[in-house]
């Protein structure tokens, strides 16, 4: 028995961040990248450039690896089924993945499993949308069942007539949903292997802007223990019922009654990036362990709180100088860059910060991310820290120079 | 300003483990590998196969990167000086690196800096060795000044006559050292940038077998605080005086008087592997930050103790089945495999385990490493744990299945 090879379809940052996990686990790591020089292609020794819409390209790539998995959910279901029929180990399997690809399929499944959905309906015309709106009220949310991500394919609709353009273009029914009056957004991630082993990370609070995840903190501060238990139990129900393999994220709205399900993703997810530095097992390592049917790792958090801030592209095209400043300003910040060029709104990297105070770690992660992006001009914010980072056990005064520099810079901005 | 590219000479496991740090930092990572398929070549998108003894190969490689650094200390000093003269940024600089390449140069420098050396002398003949032996006593240690590693180039000598073969072959003087009567072996690592910023990790206790590092634990259990402070101060003295850039390991013998210096290494070091999972900043990330003159990261430990056990090749050539067992048996174990074929005594990987009890984490790391290597046949040892791993904050009973499996297996072996 030799160490297996994994093949990832898609060369984005999620595939990129799987590479270190493959390195440590000692498994082979191949990427089917849509282009040369993609984030994952930059860090992988085995890269094939090819189009994931092309079945023959997928099959040829799959023949070079032991297990096929994904950086995104856009591979056509019929290709995945054909690969499976050809004997390829597709993980997650298309029968599971369709619940993350098609929001109508997902909503129906949640109902079947008794999980809390918002009011929803498939709608094929403005008349059907108007009828749904009479029941659920306006404004409501209209979604394309497939192809949406990061706010794409989602609209807030004040009247049925507004959606006429989408109905004119849509190949099938759209998904109409009640606009949920939520207290905050949460997410929970689970890893599950083909053998059925599972592991759930703590529930995360997330912060969106323009439909894009901007920040997350784990565990969700102040989440009632009973709700956390219920959510963890429910995500295990979903993972088992759908036959999930790999990691799955379930995005939620917290409501006065508990929560409702928002969306599913069947791959490492932005709301799980904190696990790279804040959990015994990162979501990227767990995804590889799970799709390879290796025993799963411990999802326990390593710090009281870990916050994640996304670096979202803005006007500044040169991030390097601000990046240097952030490394100097907060020597505990874990900066993860994706090797991308800057475009407005594009996810370019993220920053994780761990610590005991949820307000402080969020502020530090957000500042670091926004300063790199160029959207927070303050080089020396105060985050309400009463003291600098704790010193290492057995450390000398002299060895604190990395931290001393940080403290000095913080002080300079006071 | 764009993100820089680093070039590493040598394709071994140290270069391999720099790759994840380069991925996160967003810096380019190129490897000059002595062969195709080396541990680092397996995980890098930019690999040149070439001989580090060949100056032209080194220069051509250096022209493709911004900074040149090393996986090992075997590049001839004259090549490094020539590269420097040609305008290449060589980090660490050859003037510093020579202290890790030549043990006679190192001993003289330690004396000059007032650091605690054992009795030592350069010896060019059995007569000179006999004279040193009269002063220092037999048995004593004889070392080749250059080219030694992992016990190679080191002999215990009971009489001067025994060393006649080495003198016949040696191109210059050998290094004779007093055989130190030590309580235990320690090591300390520091990162230092060209700007002079420094960061010291906690002092580590190490365990050698046949001259090869077998285990390490950080911080060294029971080390008196004054001695830890003195060692941290001394390694900063050395790093500054030598102009070290990158990370440096100082291996020590703890003695009744404090300690004496054993050896220096100017690169990531086996005794620092614990930092990958046990420190805010790993030695690999710090090495890249330091040689690129980026601000350094925080070296604080993230757990009370982190132990590292090396997977040393033995008879078993198929590690995969035992590796699967270890992943299942201890879901908190962080396994790092190097992608190497098995040879007796070869370093094939290592395992890090963090926790509150130094005896327990050492036992778990050692068992995991030895079980993978095939040298510990017990699949279900008891490590004196009174309880299983702590549960995650906010976790449900159901989500403990990864750990439950481990507990069940431990129980089965009781």
PDB file of C-alpha atoms in Angstrom, chain B residues 13-14 17 71 73 149-150 187-189 204-209 211-218 247-251 265-276 283-284 306-312 336 338 340 345-352:
ATOM      1  CA  UNK B  13      12.569  17.729   4.025  1.00  0.00           C
ATOM      2  CA  UNK B  14      13.581  21.138   5.388  1.00  0.00           C
ATOM      3  CA  UNK B  17       8.457  22.107   4.965  1.00  0.00           C
ATOM      4  CA  UNK B  71      18.131  23.270   3.059  1.00  0.00           C
ATOM      5  CA  UNK B  73      25.041  23.552   4.988  1.00  0.00           C
ATOM      6  CA  UNK B 149      25.699  15.618  10.276  1.00  0.00           C
ATOM      7  CA  UNK B 150      23.470  13.231  12.227  1.00  0.00           C
ATOM      8  CA  UNK B 187      18.626  23.123  21.966  1.00  0.00           C
ATOM      9  CA  UNK B 188      17.558  26.686  21.380  1.00  0.00           C
ATOM     10  CA  UNK B 189      16.517  28.349  18.142  1.00  0.00           C
ATOM     11  CA  UNK B 204      13.891  22.476  23.924  1.00  0.00           C
ATOM     12  CA  UNK B 205      15.003  19.194  25.477  1.00  0.00           C
ATOM     13  CA  UNK B 206      16.217  16.725  22.853  1.00  0.00           C
ATOM     14  CA  UNK B 207      16.826  12.997  22.831  1.00  0.00           C
ATOM     15  CA  UNK B 208      19.405  11.514  20.489  1.00  0.00           C
ATOM     16  CA  UNK B 209      19.995   7.946  19.396  1.00  0.00           C
ATOM     17  CA  UNK B 211      23.789  10.649  16.902  1.00  0.00           C
ATOM     18  CA  UNK B 212      20.361  11.290  15.360  1.00  0.00           C
ATOM     19  CA  UNK B 213      17.684  13.434  16.959  1.00  0.00           C
ATOM     20  CA  UNK B 214      14.936  11.032  17.975  1.00  0.00           C
ATOM     21  CA  UNK B 215      12.664  13.219  20.087  1.00  0.00           C
ATOM     22  CA  UNK B 216      12.292  16.762  21.345  1.00  0.00           C
ATOM     23  CA  UNK B 217       9.964  18.515  23.738  1.00  0.00           C
ATOM     24  CA  UNK B 218       9.336  22.220  24.189  1.00  0.00           C
ATOM     25  CA  UNK B 247      16.961  30.699  11.767  1.00  0.00           C
ATOM     26  CA  UNK B 248      19.813  29.197  13.768  1.00  0.00           C
ATOM     27  CA  UNK B 249      19.795  26.249  16.155  1.00  0.00           C
ATOM     28  CA  UNK B 250      22.303  26.046  19.001  1.00  0.00           C
ATOM     29  CA  UNK B 251      22.591  22.522  20.416  1.00  0.00           C
ATOM     30  CA  UNK B 265      23.027  24.855  12.544  1.00  0.00           C
ATOM     31  CA  UNK B 266      22.015  27.816  10.389  1.00  0.00           C
ATOM     32  CA  UNK B 267      18.721  26.643   8.898  1.00  0.00           C
ATOM     33  CA  UNK B 268      15.502  25.101  10.181  1.00  0.00           C
ATOM     34  CA  UNK B 269      16.494  22.243  12.450  1.00  0.00           C
ATOM     35  CA  UNK B 270      15.067  18.935  13.594  1.00  0.00           C
ATOM     36  CA  UNK B 271      14.841  20.223  17.167  1.00  0.00           C
ATOM     37  CA  UNK B 272      12.541  22.994  15.900  1.00  0.00           C
ATOM     38  CA  UNK B 273       9.962  20.825  14.115  1.00  0.00           C
ATOM     39  CA  UNK B 274       7.664  21.141  17.123  1.00  0.00           C
ATOM     40  CA  UNK B 275       7.114  24.803  16.148  1.00  0.00           C
ATOM     41  CA  UNK B 276       4.988  23.763  13.134  1.00  0.00           C
ATOM     42  CA  UNK B 283      10.644  27.791  12.253  1.00  0.00           C
ATOM     43  CA  UNK B 284       9.945  27.398   8.535  1.00  0.00           C
ATOM     44  CA  UNK B 306       4.663  20.099  22.409  1.00  0.00           C
ATOM     45  CA  UNK B 307       6.623  16.913  21.760  1.00  0.00           C
ATOM     46  CA  UNK B 308       8.132  15.765  18.463  1.00  0.00           C
ATOM     47  CA  UNK B 309       9.044  12.195  17.566  1.00  0.00           C
ATOM     48  CA  UNK B 310      11.059  11.362  14.433  1.00  0.00           C
ATOM     49  CA  UNK B 311       9.985   8.557  12.125  1.00  0.00           C
ATOM     50  CA  UNK B 312      13.317   6.812  11.526  1.00  0.00           C
ATOM     51  CA  UNK B 336       4.386  15.104   8.836  1.00  0.00           C
ATOM     52  CA  UNK B 338       8.561  13.607   3.838  1.00  0.00           C
ATOM     53  CA  UNK B 340      10.861   9.447   1.004  1.00  0.00           C
ATOM     54  CA  UNK B 345      18.019   5.187   9.981  1.00  0.00           C
ATOM     55  CA  UNK B 346      16.655   7.621   7.399  1.00  0.00           C
ATOM     56  CA  UNK B 347      14.448  10.460   8.619  1.00  0.00           C
ATOM     57  CA  UNK B 348      11.113   9.757   6.937  1.00  0.00           C
ATOM     58  CA  UNK B 349       8.791  12.037   8.877  1.00  0.00           C
ATOM     59  CA  UNK B 350       7.884  13.210  12.331  1.00  0.00           C
ATOM     60  CA  UNK B 351       4.885  13.533  14.612  1.00  0.00           C
ATOM     61  CA  UNK B 352       4.006  16.462  16.874  1.00  0.00           C
TER      62      UNK B 352
END
